[in-house]
């Protein structure tokens, strides 16, 4: 009887190479296949097993090195090669393939070898099996003796690894799988630079250059849109490609066997073989030495401004909950909680303003730069801004010790840790910086940070206020690491100042961190503090500025000069440089202190 053999061929890929296993039972021709591929002729003598062979990247179509392993396995091995004599043997084939697919997710190719020994094709027998198992990428008939389809076999095998159909498409439903649709939807939204719901010619060309390094000719662009128009009534709108049209095109690519096109797009936008964003894409290397901080650079701010503008549909310089939700639709989760509304500036409706939006990004970059990189990745920063990675949007400042030595800084963000006993007015001090108050803040939405801009010598700077929990015995390194310390006491509480004095003596008296005392609730009658000396005398003894009066309860609103003073002291921690600033509208007691 003439013999037909189907071999199960699988790839085990990694990021740098592909590993091809040819498992089978004995005498089905797999070793001859390998020998014929290498020597381009049928071997007269076939060894029991061929040595592992590596095909260099420069001679493969996909430019990826390929390792070919001759593997003779038994029924207990990972993958199986089945010898199929007739259609009645198909049940046995199905059982073996089922066992194979249960233990491995690698793509499979069924190879009918020794086609020179048969006069008819076995494809009619194999196609039903292929249709039943989506992991089987394709079926190939070949002959090592006649060199039929030998190169094609290994090309298909490599292609099955680099561009597998399984994660993208469901043959039974004849449609893309949900994860693929989700990924392509994000890609569409990132590429829709004006957020109008369609990809116009400029956006399509940018997308084409981004993914394939070449623009589309005008006629080619029209041809693509005509294909969509012909098959989908709402695939093209205002001469631009809609999301439905974009998804249809990729479905068409996959159905026509051009899934490498879809994979090229997915991988360019950071997706791995499981259609999850690659960790290397989200978290590019970024070294932050001790003493340094992280800030967004000019290009990153420009990008974030463009993201804000394209989602601020009503042009009111604020993001409504719907607009904010649309902005973060490309994220796998909502990154900002309700506490953000009490961390940055909002409008009268409680919506995050343009300034508040940039402030929150600045805060994230300063406190958790890895999270910032992740967020930039979801927005596609490196792609839209045409940067090598998201890390290109981050500036790592120089060591603070160098700033102190040179008596100048290039930083734009300064951290002020706010200390004070319970009820001293710390939270009110933070909210006043944002032009808000504590009246409408629910406890679960409370924030211990407040960030906004101030101006020092005409330069815009960010001041980050952090309210430190008043547990004197458990102050962490993070509680102590800052550019300036703010000590808040309640003038109407005789025991409030004592806490500030203890914190200063315990943690900051011998440090180089500048400190400022805040006499909060100054609209209330001032009561003598039950401490060894008055707050003013304490400040004189320790060469601190005199206590600064502050209250939230004024008709005109809190005076913001105090926040400018804090920023200036953070920028210039050596007091003599502050005299010029504080002479402007500041009481004579303060000025006389700085002349000392």
Coordinates of C-alpha atoms in Angstrom, one line a residue:
X1 CA 0.0 0.0 0.0
X2 CA 1.2 3.5 -0.9
X3 CA 2.0 5.4 2.3
X4 CA 1.1 9.0 3.3
X5 CA 2.7 10.5 6.4
X6 CA 1.6 13.6 8.4
X7 CA 4.1 15.1 10.8
X8 CA 3.4 17.5 13.5
X9 CA 5.8 20.5 13.3
X10 CA 6.0 23.1 16.0
X11 CA 7.9 26.2 16.9
X12 CA 9.0 27.3 20.3
X13 CA 9.8 31.0 19.9
X14 CA 11.6 33.6 22.0
X15 CA 12.4 37.2 21.4
X16 CA 15.7 36.5 19.5
X17 CA 15.2 33.2 17.7
X18 CA 12.8 30.4 16.7
X19 CA 13.2 26.7 17.7
X20 CA 11.6 24.2 15.4
X21 CA 10.9 20.6 16.6
X22 CA 10.1 17.8 14.2
X23 CA 8.7 15.1 16.4
X24 CA 7.5 11.8 14.9
X25 CA 7.6 8.1 15.0
X26 CA 10.5 6.4 13.2
X27 CA 10.9 6.1 9.5
X28 CA 8.5 8.8 8.4
X29 CA 11.2 11.0 6.7
X30 CA 11.7 13.8 9.1
X31 CA 15.5 13.4 9.2
X32 CA 15.6 13.4 5.4
X33 CA 13.6 16.6 5.4
X34 CA 16.3 18.3 7.5
X35 CA 19.1 16.9 5.4
X36 CA 17.5 17.9 2.1
X37 CA 16.9 21.5 3.4
X38 CA 20.6 21.9 4.4
X39 CA 22.2 20.2 1.4
X40 CA 19.6 20.9 -1.2
X41 CA 19.8 17.3 -2.3
X42 CA 18.4 14.0 -1.1
X43 CA 20.9 12.2 1.1
X44 CA 22.1 8.7 0.1
X45 CA 22.7 7.8 3.7
X46 CA 20.3 9.0 6.4
X47 CA 21.5 9.1 10.0
X48 CA 19.3 7.9 12.8
X49 CA 19.0 11.5 14.0
X50 CA 20.3 14.7 12.6
X51 CA 22.3 17.1 14.7
X52 CA 20.6 20.4 15.7
X53 CA 21.0 22.8 12.9
X54 CA 20.9 26.6 13.1
X55 CA 19.8 28.7 10.1
X56 CA 21.3 32.2 10.4
X57 CA 19.0 35.2 10.5
X58 CA 20.4 36.7 7.3
X59 CA 19.2 33.8 5.1
X60 CA 15.6 33.6 6.5
X61 CA 12.8 35.8 5.2
X62 CA 11.8 37.0 8.6
X63 CA 15.4 37.8 9.6
X64 CA 15.2 35.6 12.7
X65 CA 17.7 32.7 13.4
X66 CA 16.0 29.3 13.3
X67 CA 17.1 26.2 15.3
X68 CA 15.9 22.9 13.8
X69 CA 15.7 19.9 16.1
X70 CA 15.3 16.3 15.0
X71 CA 13.2 14.8 17.7
X72 CA 12.1 11.2 17.9
X73 CA 9.5 10.8 20.6
X74 CA 7.2 8.2 22.0
X75 CA 3.6 8.6 22.9
X76 CA 4.7 10.1 26.3
X77 CA 6.6 13.0 24.6
X78 CA 5.3 16.6 24.4
X79 CA 4.3 16.5 20.7
X80 CA 3.7 13.6 18.4
X81 CA 4.2 12.7 14.8
X82 CA 1.4 10.5 13.5
X83 CA 1.7 8.0 10.6
X84 CA -1.7 8.1 8.9
X85 CA -2.5 5.3 6.5
X86 CA -6.0 6.1 5.7
X87 CA -9.1 8.1 6.7
X88 CA -10.0 5.4 9.2
X89 CA -6.8 6.3 11.1
X90 CA -8.0 9.9 11.5
X91 CA -9.6 9.1 14.9
X92 CA -6.2 8.1 16.3
X93 CA -4.7 11.2 14.8
X94 CA -7.3 13.4 16.5
X95 CA -6.7 11.8 19.9
X96 CA -3.0 12.3 19.7
X97 CA -3.3 15.9 18.5
X98 CA -5.8 16.6 21.3
X99 CA -3.3 15.4 23.9
X100 CA -0.6 17.5 22.2
X101 CA -2.6 20.7 22.4
X102 CA -3.6 20.2 26.0
X103 CA 0.0 20.5 27.1
X104 CA 1.4 23.0 24.7
X105 CA 0.2 26.3 23.1
X106 CA 2.8 26.3 20.4
X107 CA 1.5 26.5 16.8
X108 CA 1.4 23.3 14.8
X109 CA 1.9 22.5 11.2
X110 CA 0.8 19.1 9.7
X111 CA 3.3 17.9 7.1
X112 CA 2.5 15.1 4.7
X113 CA 6.0 13.8 3.8
X114 CA 7.0 11.3 1.1
X115 CA 4.4 12.7 -1.4
X116 CA 6.6 11.2 -4.2
X117 CA 5.3 7.7 -3.1
X118 CA 1.6 8.5 -3.7
X119 CA -0.4 9.5 -6.8
X120 CA -3.1 11.4 -4.9
X121 CA -3.2 14.2 -2.4
X122 CA -4.1 13.5 1.2
X123 CA -5.3 17.1 1.8
X124 CA -8.9 16.1 1.7
X125 CA -8.3 13.8 4.7
X126 CA -6.3 16.4 6.7
X127 CA -8.3 19.6 6.1
X128 CA -11.2 18.6 8.4
X129 CA -8.7 18.0 11.1
X130 CA -7.1 21.4 10.5
X131 CA -10.5 23.1 10.7
X132 CA -11.3 21.5 14.0
X133 CA -8.0 22.6 15.7
X134 CA -7.2 26.3 15.5
X135 CA -3.7 25.7 16.7
X136 CA -2.9 24.0 13.4
X137 CA -1.7 26.8 11.3
X138 CA -1.5 25.0 7.9
X139 CA -1.0 21.6 6.2
X140 CA 1.9 21.0 3.7
X141 CA 2.6 18.1 1.5
X142 CA 6.3 17.6 0.7
X143 CA 9.0 15.2 -0.6
X144 CA 12.6 15.2 0.6
X145 CA 13.5 13.0 -2.3
X146 CA 12.1 15.5 -5.0
X147 CA 12.8 18.6 -2.8
X148 CA 9.2 19.5 -3.1
X149 CA 8.0 22.2 -0.8
X150 CA 11.1 21.8 1.5
X151 CA 12.0 25.5 1.8
X152 CA 8.3 26.4 1.9
X153 CA 7.7 24.0 4.8
X154 CA 10.3 25.7 7.0
X155 CA 9.1 29.2 5.9
X156 CA 5.6 28.3 7.0
X157 CA 6.9 27.0 10.2
X158 CA 8.8 30.2 11.0
X159 CA 5.8 32.3 9.9
X160 CA 3.6 30.2 12.2
X161 CA 5.7 31.3 15.2
X162 CA 6.2 34.9 14.4
X163 CA 2.7 35.5 13.0
X164 CA 0.4 32.9 14.5
X165 CA -3.3 32.9 13.6
X166 CA -4.6 31.4 16.8
X167 CA -4.5 34.6 19.0
X168 CA -6.0 36.7 16.3
X169 CA -8.8 34.8 14.7
X170 CA -11.6 32.3 15.4
X171 CA -12.2 30.1 12.4
X172 CA -15.6 28.9 13.7
X173 CA -17.0 32.4 14.1
X174 CA -15.0 33.7 11.1
X175 CA -14.1 36.8 13.1
X176 CA -11.3 38.2 15.1
X177 CA -11.0 37.3 18.8
X178 CA -12.0 39.8 21.5
X179 CA -8.5 40.4 22.7
X180 CA -7.4 41.2 19.1
X181 CA -10.3 43.6 18.7
X182 CA -9.5 45.3 22.0
X183 CA -5.9 45.8 21.0
X184 CA -6.7 47.1 17.5
X185 CA -9.3 49.4 19.0
X186 CA -6.7 51.0 21.3
X187 CA -4.3 51.3 18.3
X188 CA -7.1 53.1 16.3
X189 CA -7.7 55.5 19.2
X190 CA -4.1 56.3 19.7
X191 CA -3.7 56.9 15.9
X192 CA -6.8 59.1 15.8
X193 CA -4.8 62.2 16.6
X194 CA -7.8 64.6 16.6
X195 CA -10.2 62.2 18.3
X196 CA -12.9 62.6 15.7
X197 CA -13.6 58.9 15.3
X198 CA -12.1 58.5 11.9
X199 CA -8.6 58.2 10.5
X200 CA -8.1 60.8 7.8
X201 CA -5.5 60.7 5.1
X202 CA -2.8 62.4 7.3
X203 CA -3.5 60.0 10.2
X204 CA -3.5 57.0 7.9
X205 CA -0.2 58.0 6.4
X206 CA 1.3 58.6 9.8
X207 CA 0.0 55.1 10.9
X208 CA 1.5 53.6 7.7
X209 CA 4.9 55.2 8.2
X210 CA 4.9 54.2 11.9
X211 CA 4.2 50.6 11.2
X212 CA 5.8 49.9 7.8
X213 CA 8.3 52.8 7.4
X214 CA 6.7 54.0 4.2
X215 CA 3.8 56.2 3.3
X216 CA 0.9 55.2 1.1
X217 CA 0.5 56.7 -2.3
X218 CA -2.7 58.7 -2.7
X219 CA -4.2 56.1 -5.1
X220 CA -3.2 53.2 -2.8
X221 CA -5.0 55.0 0.0
X222 CA -8.1 55.4 -2.1
X223 CA -8.0 51.7 -3.1
X224 CA -7.9 50.7 0.5
X225 CA -10.9 52.9 1.3
X226 CA -12.8 51.6 -1.8
X227 CA -12.3 48.0 -0.6
X228 CA -13.9 49.0 2.8
X229 CA -16.7 50.9 1.1
X230 CA -17.5 47.9 -1.1
X231 CA -17.9 45.6 1.9
X232 CA -19.0 47.8 4.7
X233 CA -21.6 50.6 4.6
X234 CA -20.2 52.5 7.6
X235 CA -16.5 51.7 7.2
X236 CA -15.7 55.0 5.6
X237 CA -17.0 58.4 6.8
X238 CA -16.1 61.8 5.6
X239 CA -13.4 60.1 3.4
X240 CA -11.8 58.7 6.5
X241 CA -11.6 55.2 7.9
X242 CA -13.9 54.5 10.9
X243 CA -13.1 52.0 13.7
X244 CA -15.4 49.5 12.0
X245 CA -13.6 49.9 8.7
X246 CA -10.2 49.6 10.5
X247 CA -11.2 46.3 12.1
X248 CA -12.7 45.0 8.9
X249 CA -9.4 45.6 7.0
X250 CA -7.5 43.5 9.6
X251 CA -10.1 40.8 9.5
X252 CA -9.6 40.8 5.7
X253 CA -5.8 40.6 6.1
X254 CA -6.1 37.6 8.4
X255 CA -8.7 35.8 6.2
X256 CA -6.5 36.2 3.2
X257 CA -3.5 34.7 5.0
X258 CA -1.7 38.1 5.5
X259 CA -1.8 38.0 9.3
X260 CA 1.8 39.2 9.4
X261 CA 0.4 42.6 8.5
X262 CA -1.8 42.6 11.6
X263 CA 1.1 41.3 13.8
X264 CA 3.4 44.0 12.5
X265 CA 0.9 46.6 13.6
X266 CA 0.3 45.0 17.0
X267 CA 4.0 44.6 17.8
X268 CA 4.8 48.1 16.7
X269 CA 2.3 49.3 19.3
X270 CA 3.8 47.2 22.0
X271 CA 1.8 44.0 22.0
X272 CA 3.3 40.5 22.7
X273 CA 2.2 37.1 21.4
X274 CA -0.6 37.0 24.0
X275 CA -1.9 40.4 22.9
X276 CA -0.8 42.0 26.2
X277 CA 1.3 45.1 26.2
X278 CA 4.9 44.0 26.5
X279 CA 6.6 44.9 29.8
X280 CA 9.7 46.1 27.9
X281 CA 7.4 48.5 26.0
X282 CA 5.7 49.8 29.2
X283 CA 8.7 49.9 31.4
X284 CA 11.8 51.0 29.4
X285 CA 15.1 51.2 31.3
X286 CA 15.5 54.4 33.3
X287 CA 18.3 54.9 35.8
X288 CA 17.5 57.3 38.7
X289 CA 20.6 57.7 40.9
X290 CA 20.2 58.6 44.6
X291 CA 19.6 62.3 45.3
X292 CA 18.0 62.8 41.8
X293 CA 14.3 63.3 41.0
X294 CA 12.3 62.7 37.8
X295 CA 10.3 65.3 35.8
X296 CA 8.6 65.5 32.5
X297 CA 10.5 67.3 29.8
X298 CA 9.2 69.8 27.3
X299 CA 8.3 67.2 24.6
X300 CA 6.4 65.1 27.1
X301 CA 4.4 68.1 28.2
X302 CA 3.6 69.0 24.6
X303 CA 2.4 65.5 24.0
X304 CA 0.2 65.5 27.1
X305 CA -1.2 68.9 26.1
X306 CA -2.2 67.5 22.7
X307 CA -3.9 64.6 24.5
X308 CA -5.9 67.0 26.7
X309 CA -6.8 69.2 23.7
X310 CA -8.2 66.3 21.6
X311 CA -10.4 65.1 24.5
X312 CA -11.6 68.6 25.7
X313 CA -14.5 68.5 23.2
X314 CA -16.3 71.6 24.6
X315 CA -13.1 73.6 24.8
X316 CA -13.8 74.7 28.4
X317 CA -10.2 73.9 29.5
X318 CA -11.5 71.2 31.8
X319 CA -12.2 67.5 31.5
X320 CA -15.7 66.4 32.3
X321 CA -16.1 62.8 33.7
X322 CA -17.1 61.7 30.2
X323 CA -14.2 63.4 28.6
X324 CA -11.8 62.0 31.2
X325 CA -13.2 58.5 30.7
X326 CA -12.8 58.8 26.9
X327 CA -9.1 59.9 27.5
X328 CA -8.4 56.9 29.6
X329 CA -10.3 54.5 27.3
X330 CA -6.9 53.3 26.0
X331 CA -5.9 52.1 29.5
X332 CA -6.8 48.7 30.9
X333 CA -8.1 50.4 34.0
X334 CA -9.0 53.8 35.3
X335 CA -5.7 55.3 36.6
X336 CA -7.1 58.3 38.5
X337 CA -9.5 57.9 41.4
X338 CA -11.7 60.5 43.1
X339 CA -8.8 61.6 45.3
X340 CA -7.2 63.3 42.3
X341 CA -10.0 65.9 42.3
X342 CA -8.7 67.0 45.8
X343 CA -5.0 66.8 44.7
X344 CA -5.1 69.3 41.8
X345 CA -7.0 72.3 40.7
X346 CA -10.6 71.8 39.5
X347 CA -13.3 74.1 38.2
X348 CA -16.5 75.1 39.9
X349 CA -18.1 71.8 38.8
X350 CA -15.3 69.8 40.3
X351 CA -13.8 68.8 36.9
X352 CA -10.0 68.7 36.5
X353 CA -8.7 71.8 34.7
X354 CA -6.0 72.0 32.2
X355 CA -3.5 73.1 34.9
X356 CA -4.8 70.4 37.2
X357 CA -4.3 67.7 34.5
X358 CA -0.7 68.7 33.9
X359 CA -0.1 68.9 37.7
X360 CA -1.3 65.3 38.2
X361 CA 1.0 64.1 35.5
X362 CA 3.8 66.0 37.2
X363 CA 3.0 64.5 40.5
X364 CA 3.0 60.9 39.1
X365 CA 6.3 61.5 37.4
X366 CA 7.9 62.8 40.6
X367 CA 6.5 60.2 43.0
X368 CA 6.4 57.1 40.8
X369 CA 8.2 57.4 37.5
X370 CA 7.6 53.8 36.6
X371 CA 3.9 54.3 36.7
X372 CA 4.3 57.4 34.6
X373 CA 6.2 55.4 32.0
X374 CA 3.4 52.8 32.0
X375 CA 0.7 55.5 31.5
X376 CA 2.7 57.1 28.7
X377 CA 2.9 53.7 27.1
X378 CA -0.9 53.3 27.2
X379 CA -1.2 56.7 25.4
X380 CA 1.4 55.7 22.8
X381 CA 3.8 58.5 23.6
X382 CA 6.9 56.9 22.0
X383 CA 4.9 56.2 18.8
X384 CA 3.0 59.5 18.4
X385 CA 6.0 61.6 19.5
X386 CA 8.3 59.4 17.4
X387 CA 10.7 58.7 20.3
X388 CA 12.7 55.6 20.9
X389 CA 10.9 54.8 24.2
X390 CA 8.7 56.6 26.7
X391 CA 11.8 57.2 28.8
X392 CA 12.7 59.9 26.3
X393 CA 9.9 62.0 27.9
X394 CA 11.6 61.9 31.3
X395 CA 14.3 64.2 32.7
X396 CA 16.4 62.9 35.6
X397 CA 17.6 65.9 37.5
X398 CA 21.1 66.1 38.9
X399 CA 21.9 65.2 42.5
X400 CA 20.6 67.7 44.9
X401 CA 24.0 67.9 46.6
X402 CA 25.4 69.4 43.4
X403 CA 22.6 72.0 43.4
X404 CA 23.5 73.0 46.9
X405 CA 27.2 73.3 46.0
X406 CA 26.5 75.4 42.9
X407 CA 23.8 77.4 44.7
X408 CA 21.5 77.0 41.8
X409 CA 19.0 74.4 40.4
X410 CA 17.4 73.5 37.2
X411 CA 14.6 71.6 38.8
X412 CA 11.0 72.5 38.1
X413 CA 9.3 70.5 40.9
X414 CA 9.9 71.1 44.6
X415 CA 8.5 69.0 47.4
X416 CA 7.3 70.5 50.7
X417 CA 6.5 68.1 53.5
X418 CA 3.8 69.6 55.8
X419 CA 4.0 68.6 59.5
X420 CA 1.6 69.5 62.3
X421 CA -0.5 68.0 65.1
X422 CA -4.0 66.7 64.5
X423 CA -6.4 69.6 63.9
X424 CA -3.6 72.1 63.3
X425 CA -4.9 73.1 59.8
X426 CA -2.6 71.0 57.6
X427 CA -5.4 69.8 55.3
X428 CA -6.9 73.3 55.0
X429 CA -3.4 74.6 54.1
X430 CA -3.1 72.0 51.2
X431 CA -6.6 72.7 49.9
X432 CA -6.2 76.4 50.0
X433 CA -3.2 76.0 47.6
X434 CA -5.7 74.6 45.1
X435 CA -8.3 77.3 45.7
X436 CA -10.5 74.9 47.5
X437 CA -11.7 74.0 51.0
X438 CA -12.5 70.9 53.1
X439 CA -16.2 71.4 53.3
X440 CA -17.3 69.1 50.5
X441 CA -14.5 66.5 50.7
X442 CA -15.6 63.0 51.7
X443 CA -13.1 61.2 54.0
X444 CA -12.5 58.3 51.5
X445 CA -11.7 60.9 48.8
X446 CA -9.3 62.8 50.9
X447 CA -5.8 63.4 49.4
X448 CA -2.5 63.9 51.3
X449 CA -1.0 65.6 48.3
X450 CA -1.6 69.0 46.7
X451 CA 0.3 70.2 43.6
X452 CA 0.0 73.4 41.6
X453 CA 2.2 76.0 40.0
X454 CA 3.8 79.1 41.5
X455 CA 6.0 81.7 40.0
X456 CA 9.5 82.5 41.2
X457 CA 11.4 85.3 39.5
X458 CA 8.9 85.0 36.6
X459 CA 9.6 81.3 36.2
X460 CA 6.8 78.7 36.5
X461 CA 7.6 76.0 39.1
X462 CA 5.5 73.2 40.6
X463 CA 5.2 73.1 44.4
X464 CA 4.2 69.7 45.7
X465 CA 2.7 69.7 49.2
X466 CA 2.6 66.5 51.1
X467 CA 0.7 66.2 54.4
X468 CA 2.6 63.9 56.7
X469 CA 0.6 61.8 59.1
X470 CA 1.2 63.2 62.6
X471 CA 2.8 60.1 64.2
X472 CA 6.0 61.5 65.7
X473 CA 7.6 58.2 66.5
X474 CA 7.2 56.6 63.0
X475 CA 8.4 59.1 60.4
X476 CA 9.8 57.3 57.4
X477 CA 12.6 58.3 55.1
X478 CA 9.9 59.4 52.6
X479 CA 8.4 61.7 55.2
X480 CA 11.8 63.4 55.8
X481 CA 13.0 63.6 52.1
X482 CA 11.9 67.0 50.7
X483 CA 13.2 70.4 49.6
X484 CA 11.5 72.4 52.3
X485 CA 9.7 71.6 55.6
X486 CA 6.4 73.3 56.6
X487 CA 5.5 73.2 60.3
X488 CA 1.9 74.1 60.9
X489 CA 0.4 75.0 64.3
X490 CA -3.0 76.3 65.4
X491 CA -2.7 79.7 67.0
X492 CA -5.9 79.1 69.0
X493 CA -4.7 75.8 70.5
X494 CA -2.1 76.4 73.3
X495 CA -0.6 72.9 72.8
X496 CA -0.3 72.9 69.0
X497 CA 3.1 74.4 68.7
X498 CA 4.8 71.9 70.9
X499 CA 4.5 69.2 68.2
X500 CA 6.2 71.4 65.6
X501 CA 9.0 72.2 67.9
X502 CA 9.6 68.5 68.7
X503 CA 9.6 67.5 65.0
X504 CA 12.0 70.2 64.2
X505 CA 14.5 69.4 67.0
X506 CA 14.3 65.6 66.4
X507 CA 14.6 65.5 62.6
X508 CA 15.5 68.9 61.0
X509 CA 17.6 71.0 63.4
X510 CA 20.9 69.6 62.1
X511 CA 19.8 69.1 58.5
X512 CA 20.3 71.5 55.6
X513 CA 16.6 71.4 54.7
X514 CA 15.0 74.8 55.1
X515 CA 12.0 75.1 57.4
X516 CA 9.1 77.5 57.7
X517 CA 6.7 77.9 60.6
X518 CA 3.0 78.5 59.7
X519 CA 0.7 80.1 62.3
X520 CA -2.6 78.7 61.0
X521 CA -6.1 79.8 61.8
X522 CA -4.9 83.3 62.3
X523 CA -8.4 84.7 62.0
X524 CA -9.0 83.2 65.5
X525 CA -7.8 84.8 68.8
X526 CA -4.2 83.9 69.4
X527 CA -3.5 82.0 72.6
X528 CA -0.1 81.8 74.3
X529 CA 1.5 78.5 73.4
X530 CA 2.4 76.2 76.3
X531 CA 6.0 75.8 75.4
X532 CA 9.3 77.1 76.8
X533 CA 9.4 80.0 74.4
X534 CA 7.1 81.7 71.9
X535 CA 7.0 80.6 68.3
X536 CA 8.7 83.8 67.2
X537 CA 11.6 83.3 69.7
X538 CA 11.9 79.7 68.7
X539 CA 12.4 80.7 65.1
X540 CA 14.9 83.3 66.0
X541 CA 17.0 80.9 68.0
X542 CA 17.1 78.4 65.2
X543 CA 17.6 81.0 62.4
X544 CA 14.2 80.3 60.8
X545 CA 12.0 82.9 59.3
X546 CA 9.3 84.2 61.7
X547 CA 6.0 82.3 61.8
X548 CA 3.8 83.1 58.8
X549 CA 0.2 83.9 59.6
X550 CA -2.3 81.9 57.5
X551 CA -6.1 81.5 57.4
X552 CA -8.6 79.9 55.0
X553 CA -11.4 82.0 56.4
X554 CA -11.2 85.2 54.5
X555 CA -13.6 86.8 52.1
X556 CA -10.9 87.3 49.5
X557 CA -9.5 83.8 49.9
X558 CA -6.2 82.7 51.3
X559 CA -3.1 84.7 50.3
X560 CA -1.0 82.7 47.9
X561 CA 2.2 84.6 48.6
X562 CA 3.0 82.1 51.3
X563 CA 3.3 79.3 48.7
X564 CA 5.6 81.5 46.6
X565 CA 7.8 81.9 49.7
X566 CA 7.9 78.2 50.2
X567 CA 8.9 77.5 46.6
X568 CA 11.6 80.2 46.7
X569 CA 13.1 78.8 49.9
X570 CA 13.1 75.4 48.3
X571 CA 14.9 76.7 45.2
X572 CA 17.4 78.8 47.3
X573 CA 17.8 77.0 50.6
X574 CA 20.5 79.6 51.7
X575 CA 18.4 82.4 53.3
X576 CA 20.3 85.5 52.2
X577 CA 19.2 85.0 48.5
X578 CA 15.6 85.4 49.7
X579 CA 15.8 88.9 51.0
X580 CA 14.7 90.6 47.7
X581 CA 11.7 88.4 47.3
X582 CA 10.4 88.8 50.9
X583 CA 10.9 92.5 50.9
X584 CA 8.0 92.8 48.5
X585 CA 4.9 93.4 50.6
X586 CA 6.2 91.4 53.6
X587 CA 6.1 92.7 57.1
X588 CA 9.2 94.4 58.5
X589 CA 9.7 91.7 61.1
X590 CA 10.3 89.1 58.4
X591 CA 12.7 91.4 56.5
X592 CA 14.7 92.3 59.5
X593 CA 15.2 88.6 60.2
X594 CA 16.8 88.0 56.8
X595 CA 19.2 91.0 57.4
X596 CA 20.6 89.3 60.4

